[in-house]
Short mmCIF file of C-alpha atoms in Angstrom, two decimals:
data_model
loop_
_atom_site.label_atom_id
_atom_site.label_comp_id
_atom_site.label_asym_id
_atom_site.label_seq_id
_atom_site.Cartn_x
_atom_site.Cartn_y
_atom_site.Cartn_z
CA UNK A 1 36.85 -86.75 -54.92
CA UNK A 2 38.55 -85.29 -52.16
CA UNK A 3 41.82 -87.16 -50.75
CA UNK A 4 40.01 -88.89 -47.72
CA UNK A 5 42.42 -89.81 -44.45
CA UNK A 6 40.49 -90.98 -41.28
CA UNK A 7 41.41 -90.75 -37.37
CA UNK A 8 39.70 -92.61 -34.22
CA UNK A 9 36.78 -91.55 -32.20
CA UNK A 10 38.42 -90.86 -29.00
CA UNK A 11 35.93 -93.93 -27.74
CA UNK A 12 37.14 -96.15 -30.07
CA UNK A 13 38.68 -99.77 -28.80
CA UNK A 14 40.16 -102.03 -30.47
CA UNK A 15 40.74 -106.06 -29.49
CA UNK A 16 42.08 -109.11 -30.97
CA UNK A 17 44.82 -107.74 -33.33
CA UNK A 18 42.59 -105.23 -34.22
CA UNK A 19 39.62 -106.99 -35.70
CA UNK A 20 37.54 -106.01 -33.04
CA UNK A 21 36.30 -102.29 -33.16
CA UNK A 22 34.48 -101.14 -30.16
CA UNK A 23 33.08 -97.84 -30.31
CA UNK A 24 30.86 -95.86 -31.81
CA UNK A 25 27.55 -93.55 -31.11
CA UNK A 26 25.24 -95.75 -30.56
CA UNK A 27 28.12 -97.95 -29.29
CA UNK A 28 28.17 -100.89 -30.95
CA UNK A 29 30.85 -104.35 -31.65
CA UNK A 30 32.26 -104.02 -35.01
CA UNK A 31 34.11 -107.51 -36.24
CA UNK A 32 36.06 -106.45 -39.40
CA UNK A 33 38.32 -109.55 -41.40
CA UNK A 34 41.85 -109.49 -41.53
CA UNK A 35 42.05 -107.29 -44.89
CA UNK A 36 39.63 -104.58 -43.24
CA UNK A 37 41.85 -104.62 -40.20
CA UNK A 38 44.67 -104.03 -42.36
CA UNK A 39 43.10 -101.23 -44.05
CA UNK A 40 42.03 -99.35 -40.46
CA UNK A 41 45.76 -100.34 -39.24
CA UNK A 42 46.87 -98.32 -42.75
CA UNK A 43 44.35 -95.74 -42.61
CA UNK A 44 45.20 -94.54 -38.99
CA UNK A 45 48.48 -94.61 -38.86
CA UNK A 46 48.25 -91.63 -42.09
CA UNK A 47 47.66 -93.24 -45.54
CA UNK A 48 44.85 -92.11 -47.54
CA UNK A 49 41.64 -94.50 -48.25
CA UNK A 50 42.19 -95.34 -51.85
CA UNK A 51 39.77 -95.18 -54.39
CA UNK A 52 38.46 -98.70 -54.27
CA UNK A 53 34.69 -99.25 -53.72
CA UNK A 54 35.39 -101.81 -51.18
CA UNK A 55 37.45 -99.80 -49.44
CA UNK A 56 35.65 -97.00 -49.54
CA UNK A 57 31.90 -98.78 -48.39
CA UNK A 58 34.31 -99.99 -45.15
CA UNK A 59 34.95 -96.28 -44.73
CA UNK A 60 31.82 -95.26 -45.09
CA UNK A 61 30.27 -97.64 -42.62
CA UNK A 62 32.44 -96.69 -40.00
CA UNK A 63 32.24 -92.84 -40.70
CA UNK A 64 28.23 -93.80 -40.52
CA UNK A 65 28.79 -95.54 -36.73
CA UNK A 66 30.90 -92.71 -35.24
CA UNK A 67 34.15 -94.79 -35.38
CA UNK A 68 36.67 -93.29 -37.16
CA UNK A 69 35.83 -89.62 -38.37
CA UNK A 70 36.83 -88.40 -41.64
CA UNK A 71 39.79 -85.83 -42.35
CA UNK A 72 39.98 -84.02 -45.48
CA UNK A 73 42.97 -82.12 -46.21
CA UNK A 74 41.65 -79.57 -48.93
CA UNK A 75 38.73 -78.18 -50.41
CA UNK A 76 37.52 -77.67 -53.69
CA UNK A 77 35.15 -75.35 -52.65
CA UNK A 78 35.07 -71.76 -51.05
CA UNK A 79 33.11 -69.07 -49.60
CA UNK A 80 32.15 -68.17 -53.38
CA UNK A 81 30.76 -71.56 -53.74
CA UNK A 82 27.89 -70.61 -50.76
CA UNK A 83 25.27 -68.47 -50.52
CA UNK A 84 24.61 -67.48 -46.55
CA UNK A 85 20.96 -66.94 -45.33
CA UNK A 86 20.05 -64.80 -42.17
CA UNK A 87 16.35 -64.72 -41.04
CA UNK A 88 16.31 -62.01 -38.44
CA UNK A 89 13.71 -59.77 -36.74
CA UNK A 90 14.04 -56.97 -35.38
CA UNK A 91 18.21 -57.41 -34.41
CA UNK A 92 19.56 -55.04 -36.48
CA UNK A 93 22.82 -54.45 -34.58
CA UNK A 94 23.41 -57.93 -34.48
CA UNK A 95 22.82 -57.95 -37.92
CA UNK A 96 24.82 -54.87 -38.28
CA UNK A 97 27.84 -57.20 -36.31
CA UNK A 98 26.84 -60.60 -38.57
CA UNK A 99 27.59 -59.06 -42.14
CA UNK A 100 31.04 -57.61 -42.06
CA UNK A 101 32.30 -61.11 -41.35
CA UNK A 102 29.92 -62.79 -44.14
CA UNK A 103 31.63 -60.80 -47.30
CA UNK A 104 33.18 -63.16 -48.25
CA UNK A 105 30.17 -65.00 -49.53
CA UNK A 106 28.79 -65.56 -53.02
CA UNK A 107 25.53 -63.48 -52.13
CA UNK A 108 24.46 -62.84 -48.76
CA UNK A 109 20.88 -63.24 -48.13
CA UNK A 110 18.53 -61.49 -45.28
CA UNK A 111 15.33 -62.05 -45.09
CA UNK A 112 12.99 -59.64 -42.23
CA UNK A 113 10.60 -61.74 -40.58
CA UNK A 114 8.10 -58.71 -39.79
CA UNK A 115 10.57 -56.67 -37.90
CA UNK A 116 8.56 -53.68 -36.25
CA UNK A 117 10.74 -51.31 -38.48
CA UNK A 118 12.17 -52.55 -41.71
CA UNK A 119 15.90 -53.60 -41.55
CA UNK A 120 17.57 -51.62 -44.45
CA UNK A 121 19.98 -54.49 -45.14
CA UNK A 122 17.07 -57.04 -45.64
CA UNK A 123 16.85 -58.81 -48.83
CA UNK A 124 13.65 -59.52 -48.84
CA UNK A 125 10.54 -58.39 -46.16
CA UNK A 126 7.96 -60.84 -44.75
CA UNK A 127 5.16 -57.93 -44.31
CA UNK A 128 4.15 -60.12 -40.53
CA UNK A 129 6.22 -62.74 -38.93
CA UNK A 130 5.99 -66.21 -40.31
CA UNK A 131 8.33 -67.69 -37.84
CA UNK A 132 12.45 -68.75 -38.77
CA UNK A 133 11.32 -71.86 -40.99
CA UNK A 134 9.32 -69.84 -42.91
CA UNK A 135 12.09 -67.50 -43.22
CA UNK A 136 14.64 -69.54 -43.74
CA UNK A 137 12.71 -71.28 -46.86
CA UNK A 138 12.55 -67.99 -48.38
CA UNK A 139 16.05 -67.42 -48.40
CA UNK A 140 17.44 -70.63 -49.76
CA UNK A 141 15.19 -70.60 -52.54
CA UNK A 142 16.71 -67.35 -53.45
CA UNK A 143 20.13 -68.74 -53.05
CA UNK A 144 22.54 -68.85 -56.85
CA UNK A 145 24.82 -71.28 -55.28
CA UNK A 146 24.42 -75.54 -54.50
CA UNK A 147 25.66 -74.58 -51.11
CA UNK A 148 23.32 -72.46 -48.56
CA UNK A 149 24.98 -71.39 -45.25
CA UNK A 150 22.31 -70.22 -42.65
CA UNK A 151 23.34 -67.94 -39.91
CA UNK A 152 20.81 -66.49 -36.87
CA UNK A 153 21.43 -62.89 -36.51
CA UNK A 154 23.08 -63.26 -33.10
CA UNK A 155 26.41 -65.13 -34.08
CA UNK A 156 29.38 -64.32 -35.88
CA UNK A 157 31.62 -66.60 -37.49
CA UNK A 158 35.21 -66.82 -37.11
CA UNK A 159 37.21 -65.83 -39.47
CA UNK A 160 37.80 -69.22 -41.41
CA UNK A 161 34.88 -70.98 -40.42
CA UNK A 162 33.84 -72.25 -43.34
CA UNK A 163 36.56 -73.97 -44.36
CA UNK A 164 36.68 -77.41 -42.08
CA UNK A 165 33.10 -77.42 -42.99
CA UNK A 166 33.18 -77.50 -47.32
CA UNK A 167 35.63 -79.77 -46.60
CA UNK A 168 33.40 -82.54 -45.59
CA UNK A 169 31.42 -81.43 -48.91
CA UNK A 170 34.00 -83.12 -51.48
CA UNK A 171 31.81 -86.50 -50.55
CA UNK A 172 28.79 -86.19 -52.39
CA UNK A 173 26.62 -88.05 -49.26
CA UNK A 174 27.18 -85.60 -47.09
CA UNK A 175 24.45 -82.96 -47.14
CA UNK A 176 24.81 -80.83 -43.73
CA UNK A 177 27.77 -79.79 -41.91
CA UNK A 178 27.70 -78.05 -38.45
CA UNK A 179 30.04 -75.98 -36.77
CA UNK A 180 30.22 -75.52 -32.92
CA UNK A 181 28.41 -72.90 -31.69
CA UNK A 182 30.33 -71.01 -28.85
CA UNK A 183 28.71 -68.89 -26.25
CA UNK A 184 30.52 -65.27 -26.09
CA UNK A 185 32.30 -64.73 -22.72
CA UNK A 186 31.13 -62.68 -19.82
CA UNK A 187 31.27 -62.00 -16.41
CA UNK A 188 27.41 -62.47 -15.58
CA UNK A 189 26.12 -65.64 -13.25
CA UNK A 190 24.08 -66.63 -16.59
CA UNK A 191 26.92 -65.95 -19.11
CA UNK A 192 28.99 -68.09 -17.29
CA UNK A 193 26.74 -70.78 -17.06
CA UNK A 194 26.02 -71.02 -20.84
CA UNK A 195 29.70 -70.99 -21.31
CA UNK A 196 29.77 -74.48 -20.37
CA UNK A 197 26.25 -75.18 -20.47
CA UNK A 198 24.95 -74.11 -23.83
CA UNK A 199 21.98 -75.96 -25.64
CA UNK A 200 23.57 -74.88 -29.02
CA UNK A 201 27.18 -75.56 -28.04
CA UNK A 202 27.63 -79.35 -28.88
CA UNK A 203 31.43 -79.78 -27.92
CA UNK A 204 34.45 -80.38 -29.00
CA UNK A 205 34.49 -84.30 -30.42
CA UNK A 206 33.26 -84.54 -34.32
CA UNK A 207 30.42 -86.94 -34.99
CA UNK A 208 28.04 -87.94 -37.42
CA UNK A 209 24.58 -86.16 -36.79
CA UNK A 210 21.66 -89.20 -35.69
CA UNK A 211 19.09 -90.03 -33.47
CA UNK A 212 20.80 -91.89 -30.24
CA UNK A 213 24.37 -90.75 -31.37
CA UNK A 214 26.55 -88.34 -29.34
CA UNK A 215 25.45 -85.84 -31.23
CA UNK A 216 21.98 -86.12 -32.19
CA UNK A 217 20.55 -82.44 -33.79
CA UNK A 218 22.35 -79.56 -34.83
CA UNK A 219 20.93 -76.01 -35.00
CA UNK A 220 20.32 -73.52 -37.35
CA UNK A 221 22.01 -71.17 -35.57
CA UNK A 222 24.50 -72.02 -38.13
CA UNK A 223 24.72 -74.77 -40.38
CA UNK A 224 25.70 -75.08 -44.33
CA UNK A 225 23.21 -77.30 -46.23
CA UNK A 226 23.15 -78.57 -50.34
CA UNK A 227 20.10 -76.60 -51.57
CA UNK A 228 19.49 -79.99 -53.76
CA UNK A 229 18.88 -81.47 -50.35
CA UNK A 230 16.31 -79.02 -49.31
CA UNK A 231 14.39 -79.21 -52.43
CA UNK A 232 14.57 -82.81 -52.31
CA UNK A 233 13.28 -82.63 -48.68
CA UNK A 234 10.75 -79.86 -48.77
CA UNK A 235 12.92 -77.54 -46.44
CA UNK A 236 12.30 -76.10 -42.71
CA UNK A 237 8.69 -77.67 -41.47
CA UNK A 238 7.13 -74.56 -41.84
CA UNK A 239 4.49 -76.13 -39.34
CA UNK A 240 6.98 -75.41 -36.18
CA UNK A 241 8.12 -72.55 -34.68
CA UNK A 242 10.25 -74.67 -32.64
CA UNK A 243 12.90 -77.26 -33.23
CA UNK A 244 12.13 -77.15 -37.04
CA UNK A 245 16.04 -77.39 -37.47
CA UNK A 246 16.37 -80.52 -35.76
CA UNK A 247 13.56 -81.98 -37.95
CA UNK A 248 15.09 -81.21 -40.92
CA UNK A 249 18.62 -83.09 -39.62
CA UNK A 250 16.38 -86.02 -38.81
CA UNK A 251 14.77 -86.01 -42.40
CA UNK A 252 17.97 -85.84 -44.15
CA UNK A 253 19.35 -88.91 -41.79
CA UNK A 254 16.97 -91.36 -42.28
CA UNK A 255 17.08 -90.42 -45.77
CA UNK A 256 20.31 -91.94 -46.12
CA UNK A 257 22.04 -88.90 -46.13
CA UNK A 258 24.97 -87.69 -43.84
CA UNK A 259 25.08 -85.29 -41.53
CA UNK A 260 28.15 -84.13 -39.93
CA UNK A 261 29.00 -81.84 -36.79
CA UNK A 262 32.83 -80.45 -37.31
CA UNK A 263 34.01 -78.74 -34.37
CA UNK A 264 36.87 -77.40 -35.98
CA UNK A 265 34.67 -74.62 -36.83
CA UNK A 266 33.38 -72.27 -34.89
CA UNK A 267 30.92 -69.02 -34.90
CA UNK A 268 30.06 -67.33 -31.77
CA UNK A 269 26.43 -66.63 -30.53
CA UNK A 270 25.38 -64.13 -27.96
CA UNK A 271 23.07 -65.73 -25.55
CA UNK A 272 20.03 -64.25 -23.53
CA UNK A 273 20.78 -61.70 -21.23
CA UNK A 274 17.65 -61.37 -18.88
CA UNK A 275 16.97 -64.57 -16.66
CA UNK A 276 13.17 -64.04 -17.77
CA UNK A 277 14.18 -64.18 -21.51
CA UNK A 278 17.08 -67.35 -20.91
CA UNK A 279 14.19 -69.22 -18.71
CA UNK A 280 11.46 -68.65 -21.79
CA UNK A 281 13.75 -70.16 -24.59
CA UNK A 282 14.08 -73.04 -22.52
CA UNK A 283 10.98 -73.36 -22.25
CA UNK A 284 10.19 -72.98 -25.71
CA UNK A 285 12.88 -75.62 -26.65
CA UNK A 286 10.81 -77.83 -24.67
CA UNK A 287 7.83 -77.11 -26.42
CA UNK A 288 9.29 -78.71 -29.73
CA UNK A 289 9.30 -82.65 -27.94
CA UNK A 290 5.65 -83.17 -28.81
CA UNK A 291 6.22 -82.20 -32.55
CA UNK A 292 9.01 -84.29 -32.99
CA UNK A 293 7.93 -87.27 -31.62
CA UNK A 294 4.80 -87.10 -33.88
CA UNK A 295 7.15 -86.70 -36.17
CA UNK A 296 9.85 -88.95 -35.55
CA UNK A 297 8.47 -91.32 -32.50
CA UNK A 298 11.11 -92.52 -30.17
CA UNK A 299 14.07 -90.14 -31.44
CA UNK A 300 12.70 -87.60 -29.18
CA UNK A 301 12.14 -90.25 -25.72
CA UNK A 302 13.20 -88.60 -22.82
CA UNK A 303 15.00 -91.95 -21.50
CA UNK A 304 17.01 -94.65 -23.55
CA UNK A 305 18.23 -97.24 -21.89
CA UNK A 306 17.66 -101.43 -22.10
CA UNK A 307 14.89 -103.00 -20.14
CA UNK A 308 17.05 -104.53 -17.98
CA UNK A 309 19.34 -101.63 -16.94
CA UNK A 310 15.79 -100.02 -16.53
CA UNK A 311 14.76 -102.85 -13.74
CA UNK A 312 18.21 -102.89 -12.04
CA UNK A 313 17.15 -99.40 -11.31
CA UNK A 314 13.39 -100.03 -10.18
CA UNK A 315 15.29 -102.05 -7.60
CA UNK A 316 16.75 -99.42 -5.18
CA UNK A 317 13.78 -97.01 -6.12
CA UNK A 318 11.38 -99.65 -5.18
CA UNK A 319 13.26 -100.17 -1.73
CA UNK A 320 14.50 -103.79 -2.79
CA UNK A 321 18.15 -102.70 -3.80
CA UNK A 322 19.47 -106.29 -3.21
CA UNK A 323 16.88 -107.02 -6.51
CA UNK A 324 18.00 -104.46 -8.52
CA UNK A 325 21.96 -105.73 -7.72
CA UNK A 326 20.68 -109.36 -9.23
CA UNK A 327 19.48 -107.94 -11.75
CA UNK A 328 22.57 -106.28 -13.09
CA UNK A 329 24.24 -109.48 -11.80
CA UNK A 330 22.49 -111.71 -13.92
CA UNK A 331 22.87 -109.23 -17.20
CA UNK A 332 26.17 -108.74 -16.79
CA UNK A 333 27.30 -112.58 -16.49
CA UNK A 334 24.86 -113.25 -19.14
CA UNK A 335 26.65 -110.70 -21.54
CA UNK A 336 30.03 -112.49 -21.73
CA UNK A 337 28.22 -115.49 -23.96
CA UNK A 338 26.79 -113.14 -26.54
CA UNK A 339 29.50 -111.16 -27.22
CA UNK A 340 31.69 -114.08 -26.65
CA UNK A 341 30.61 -115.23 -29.82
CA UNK A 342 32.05 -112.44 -31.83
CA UNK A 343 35.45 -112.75 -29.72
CA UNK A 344 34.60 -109.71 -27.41
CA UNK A 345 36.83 -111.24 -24.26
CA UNK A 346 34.45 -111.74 -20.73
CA UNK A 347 36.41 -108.61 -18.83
CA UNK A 348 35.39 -106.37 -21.94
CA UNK A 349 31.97 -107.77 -21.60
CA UNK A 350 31.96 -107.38 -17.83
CA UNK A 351 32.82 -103.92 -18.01
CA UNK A 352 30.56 -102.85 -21.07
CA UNK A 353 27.86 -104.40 -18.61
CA UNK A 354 29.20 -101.76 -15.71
CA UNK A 355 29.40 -98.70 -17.83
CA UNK A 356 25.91 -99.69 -19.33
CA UNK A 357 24.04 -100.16 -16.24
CA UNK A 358 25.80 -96.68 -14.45
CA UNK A 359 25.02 -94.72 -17.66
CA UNK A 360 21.40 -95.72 -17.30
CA UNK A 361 21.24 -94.27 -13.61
CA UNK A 362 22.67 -90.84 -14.62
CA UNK A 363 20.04 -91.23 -17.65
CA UNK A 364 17.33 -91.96 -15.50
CA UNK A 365 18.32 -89.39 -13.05
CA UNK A 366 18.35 -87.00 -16.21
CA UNK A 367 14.55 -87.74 -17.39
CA UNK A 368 13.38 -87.82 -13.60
CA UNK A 369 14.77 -83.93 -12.73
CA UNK A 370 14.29 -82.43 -16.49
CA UNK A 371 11.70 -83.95 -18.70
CA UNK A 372 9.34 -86.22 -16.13
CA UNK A 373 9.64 -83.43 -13.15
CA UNK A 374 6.43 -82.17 -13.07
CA UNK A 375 5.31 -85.56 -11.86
CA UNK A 376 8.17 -87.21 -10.85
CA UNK A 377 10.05 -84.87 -8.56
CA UNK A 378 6.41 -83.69 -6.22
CA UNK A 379 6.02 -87.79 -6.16
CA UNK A 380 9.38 -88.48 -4.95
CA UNK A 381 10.01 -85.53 -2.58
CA UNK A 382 6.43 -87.31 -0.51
CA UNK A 383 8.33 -90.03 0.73
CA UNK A 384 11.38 -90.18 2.75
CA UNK A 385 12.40 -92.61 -0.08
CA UNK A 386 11.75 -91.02 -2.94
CA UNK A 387 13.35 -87.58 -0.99
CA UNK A 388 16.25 -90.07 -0.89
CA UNK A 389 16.46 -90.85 -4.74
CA UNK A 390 16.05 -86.80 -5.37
CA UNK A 391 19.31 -86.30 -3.64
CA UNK A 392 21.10 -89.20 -5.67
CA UNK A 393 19.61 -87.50 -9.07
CA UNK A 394 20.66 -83.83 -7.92
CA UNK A 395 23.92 -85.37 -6.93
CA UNK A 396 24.83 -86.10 -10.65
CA UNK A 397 24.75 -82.52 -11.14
CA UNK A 398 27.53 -82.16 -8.56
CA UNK A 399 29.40 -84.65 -10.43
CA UNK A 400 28.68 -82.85 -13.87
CA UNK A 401 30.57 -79.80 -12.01
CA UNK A 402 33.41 -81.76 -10.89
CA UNK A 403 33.53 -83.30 -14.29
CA UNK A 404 33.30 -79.35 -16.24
CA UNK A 405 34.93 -77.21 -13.14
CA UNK A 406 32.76 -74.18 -14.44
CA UNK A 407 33.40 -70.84 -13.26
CA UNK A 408 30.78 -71.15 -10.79
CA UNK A 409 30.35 -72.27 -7.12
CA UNK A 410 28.54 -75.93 -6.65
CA UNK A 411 25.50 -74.50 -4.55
CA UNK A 412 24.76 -71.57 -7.12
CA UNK A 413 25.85 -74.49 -10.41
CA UNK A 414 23.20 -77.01 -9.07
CA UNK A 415 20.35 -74.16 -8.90
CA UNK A 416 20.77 -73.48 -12.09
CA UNK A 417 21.05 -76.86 -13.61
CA UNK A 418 17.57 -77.36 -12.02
CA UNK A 419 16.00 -74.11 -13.04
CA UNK A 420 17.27 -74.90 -16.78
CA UNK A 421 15.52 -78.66 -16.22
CA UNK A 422 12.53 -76.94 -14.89
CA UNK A 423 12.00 -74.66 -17.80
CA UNK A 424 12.56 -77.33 -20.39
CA UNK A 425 10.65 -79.89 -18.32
CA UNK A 426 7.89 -77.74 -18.06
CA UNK A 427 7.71 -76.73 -22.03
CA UNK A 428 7.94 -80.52 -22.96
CA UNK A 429 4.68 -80.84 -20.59
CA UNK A 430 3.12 -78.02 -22.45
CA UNK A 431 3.43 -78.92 -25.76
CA UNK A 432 2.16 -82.69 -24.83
CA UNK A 433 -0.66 -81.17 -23.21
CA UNK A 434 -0.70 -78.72 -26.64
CA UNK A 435 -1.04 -81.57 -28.73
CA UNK A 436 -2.64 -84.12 -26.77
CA UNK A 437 0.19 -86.78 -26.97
CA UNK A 438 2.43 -88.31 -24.49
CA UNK A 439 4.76 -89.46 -27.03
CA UNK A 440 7.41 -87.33 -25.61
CA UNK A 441 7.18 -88.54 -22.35
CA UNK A 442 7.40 -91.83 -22.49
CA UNK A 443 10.75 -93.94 -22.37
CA UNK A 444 12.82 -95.68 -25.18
CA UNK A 445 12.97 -99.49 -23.63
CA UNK A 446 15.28 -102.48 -25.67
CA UNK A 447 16.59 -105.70 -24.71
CA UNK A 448 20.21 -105.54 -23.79
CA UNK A 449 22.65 -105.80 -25.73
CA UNK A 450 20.57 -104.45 -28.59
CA UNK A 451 19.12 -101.02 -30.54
CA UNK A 452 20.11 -99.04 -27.58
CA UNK A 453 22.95 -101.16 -25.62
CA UNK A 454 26.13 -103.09 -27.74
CA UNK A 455 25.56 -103.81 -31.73
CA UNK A 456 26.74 -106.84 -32.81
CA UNK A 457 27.59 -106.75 -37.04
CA UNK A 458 30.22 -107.73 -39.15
CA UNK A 459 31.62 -104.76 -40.73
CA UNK A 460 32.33 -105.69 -44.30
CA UNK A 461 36.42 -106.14 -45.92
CA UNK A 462 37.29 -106.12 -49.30
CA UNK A 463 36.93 -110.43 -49.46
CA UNK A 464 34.71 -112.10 -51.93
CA UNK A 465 31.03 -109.96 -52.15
CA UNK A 466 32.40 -107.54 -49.16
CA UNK A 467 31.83 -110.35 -46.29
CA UNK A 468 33.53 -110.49 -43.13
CA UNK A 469 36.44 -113.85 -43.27
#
C-alpha cells in the first residue's frame, strides 16, 4: 500500500491534551484514548500511519468524518493505468481543445451522443441522443484499464491533473476521486460571476464525498472512477438526464465505499455564455431534486438543521422574537451537560450552540430565496413582516460578497445570486410537480445535538478490542 501521512481539516479542534477532536463534515465530537491521541499527535506532526490494523481503522474513521485528510506522497499508478471517457454532442472544437491534453492516456474514449453531424474523433456513435448516462455507460464498458477517467467535452485538464488524484487510489476503498473544476476567466458580467460562483467548482478544502458533508456530490464533468465499482454498481442511472452523477457518488457512499474530492487537481471548464443558456442549466440542475430524493430521501432536503435551531427561528418570523431568543437560550445552556459528559468544556459547548443556531438562519435564509421561493418569497413580500425577513435573507447574500470580494459590484452580485436561486428554485418545483412528489421540498428536521448538529462517539485506539480507555 501506499505510504499514508495525514494533515488536519482546517476545522479541526482539538481539547483536553488532544483527546478531544472536534471537527468534521457533519461536525461531530470525536473522544479518542490516550494511545489514539498519541498516534494523531505522531501522525500530524509528519510520521507515516504504520501498517497496523488498529492504526490504520483509527485512520480510516477519521479520513471517513472529514477530520484529518489523507496525503499520499507517490503513486503507483499513471496516466497508462486509465482509460478517459468523453460523451460529447455536437462540441467538436471543444473536443478538438479536450484531446491534445488527454494523450497521455491508456486509450482515450469518445462516444457521440447523436451529434447532428458525426464527430470524426468519436469512438463510438449513438445513432440519436440517449442522454450523458447513457453515454457515459458506453464508454466505460469499453474501457482496457481498472481505472476510467470521464471528462465533458468543455474542460481541459491541467497538465498533471491526474496525479493528486491516482494517488488517493493506492487505498483499495477508495473508488472515486474528484478534481476541482475551475471556471475559465473572462471579462463578461456572467463569467465573472461563475468564477466565484460555479455549481461545478467545489473549492479549495479536500473532503470526503457524503450526503450532509462539506462536500456532498461531485460531477462528471470530471471525475476518475474503478470500473470494478461501476460494474458492481450498475453505472450512470440511465433513467436521468439530470444529476445522474451525483447519484452514482451517493450509491458508491452508502455502499461503504469512499469517495474523495482532491483539490489539488484541477481541469478547467468553459461555462455558458448566453444568459438564456446559463439560466436553463440552472434550471435543469434543479430539475434533478425530485429524482434524487426518490432515490435517496432526505440527502437531497432543501434545509438541514435541528428542530430546535428550526423554532428559535419561527420566533422572529412569527413576530415573537423574545420566543425564539428562549429558545436558543434554553438549547444552548442545555448543551453544556451532554457534551459535558464526553469532556467537551461549557464555553466550547456554548459556542458550538452559537455557531449552530446562526448557521441555521443563513440555511433557512438559503431554502426560503432558492429552493422554497416560489411560495415562500410572494408569501413573505405580502406582509410588512415577512417584506422584513426578505431583506434579512437577501442580506446574507451581501455578506457572501463581503466574505468572496468577487469582481463584481454588490447591487449587480445580489441580482444575480437571486436570478441563479430563481432558476434552480423554479426547476426543483418542476420536477416535483414532474413527478408528483414533494420529497424535495420538504426540510431535514433532528434533535440537537444529533444526525445533523454535534456527534457524540468514541473514536476507537489501538487498546484491548479497539475501545476507547
Amino acid at each position: 500500500m501506499t505510504p499514508l501521512r495525514m494533515t488536519a481539516d482546517p476545522g479541526l479542534r482539538r481539547l483536553n491534551g488532544g483527546r478531544l477532536l472536534l471537527g468534521g463534515s457533519p461536525y461531530r465530537v470525536l473522544r479518542l484514548s490516550v494511545t489514539g491521541a498519541r498516534l494523531v499527535d505522531e501522525w500530524l506532526a509528519g510520521k507515516p500511519v504504520a501498517a497496523v490494523a488498529a492504526h490504520r481503522r483509527l485512520a480510516d474513521r477519521l479520513v471517513r468524518a472529514g477530520i484529518l485528510h489523507p496525503v499520499y506522497e507517490t503513486a503507483r499508478l499513471t496516466g497508462r493505468d486509465v482509460t478517459v471517457v468523453v460523451p460529447v454532442r455536437d462540441h467538436a472544437e471543444a473536443l478538438a481543445r479536450l484531446l491534445p491534453a488527454v494523450r497521455d492516456a491508456a486509450r482515450v474514449v469518445v462516444v457521440d451522443d447523436g451529434s447532428l453531424r458525426p464527430l470524426p474523433d468519436a469512438t463510438v456513435r449513438h445513432d440519436s441522443s440517449r442522454g450523458p448516462a447513457a453515454a457515459r455507460n458506453t464508454g466505460w464498458r469499453l474501457a482496457g484499464t481498472e481505472l476510467v477517467a470521464f471528462l465533458d467535452a468543455d474542460v481541459v485538464p491541467d497538465a498533471h491533473w491526474l496525479d493528486p488524484l491516482l494517488r488517493h487510489f493506492g487505498n483499495p476503498e477508495v473508488v472515486a476521486v474528484a478534481p476541482r473544476v475551475l471556471s475559465a476567466t473572462g471579462t463578461s458580467l456572467l463569467a465573472r460571476y461563475e468564477q466565484v460562483r460555479s455549481s461545478l467548482d467545489l473549492g479549495g478544502l479536500a473532503a470526503p464525498v457524503q450526503p450532509g458533508g462539506r462536500v456532498s456530490y461531485v460531477p462528471s464533468a470530471a471525475l476518475v472512477v474503478r470500473a470494478s465499482a461501476l460494474r458492481e454498481s450498475g453505472g450512470f442511472d440511465e433513467g436521468m438526464r439530470f444529476g445522474e452523477d451525483v447519484d452514482l457518488v451517493w450509491r458508491l457512499a452508502s455502499a461503504g465505499f469512499q469517495v474523495r474530492y482532491e483539490p489539488a487537481s484541477t481541469v478547467v471548464h468553459t461555462p455558458r455564455s448566453r444568459w438564456r443558456a446559463w439560466a436553463r442549466q440552472r434550471f435543469d440542475y434543479g430539475t434533478s431534486a425530485a429524482p434524487l430524493a426518490l432515490r435517496h430521501g432526505r440527502a437531497v432536503a432543501p434545509l438541514k438543521v435541528s428542530v430546535w435551531s428550526a423554532a428559535a427561528w419561527a420566533g422572529p418570523a412569527a413576530g415573537r422574537p423574545l420566543s425564539g431568543l428562549a429558545v436558543a437560550g434554553v438549547t444552548a445552556a442545555l448543551l453544556p451537560r451532554k457534551l459535558n459528559a464526553v469532556g467537551v468544556p461549557a464555553a466550547e459547548s456554548l459556542r458550538l450552540a452559537l455557531y449552530g443556531h446562526l448557521g441555521a438562519g443563513r440555511l433557512l435564509a438559503d431554502a426560503v430565496t432558492r429552493s422554497w421561493w416560489p411560495v415562500a418569497v410572494p408569501a413573505l413580500a405580502a406582509t410588512r413582516r415577512g417584506r422584513l425577513l426578505l431583506a434579512a435573507a437577501y442580506a446574507c447574500h451581501v455578506r457572501e460578497w463581503q466574505q468572496r470580494r468577487p469582481p463584481i459590484d454588490p447591487l449587480r452580485w445580489t441580482a444575480l445570486r437571486a436570478l441563479d436561486d430563481l432558476a434552480y428554485g423554479s426547476g426543483v418545483w418542476w420536477g416535483a410537480l414532474r413527478h408528483r412528489t414533494v420529497a424535495p421540498l420538504l426540510p431535514d428536521l433532528s434533535d440537537w445535538p444529533g444526525r445533523d448538529g454535534v456527534r457524540t462517539e468514541p473514536a476507537p485506539g489501538d487498546g484491548p478490542g479497539g475501545q476507547p480507555e
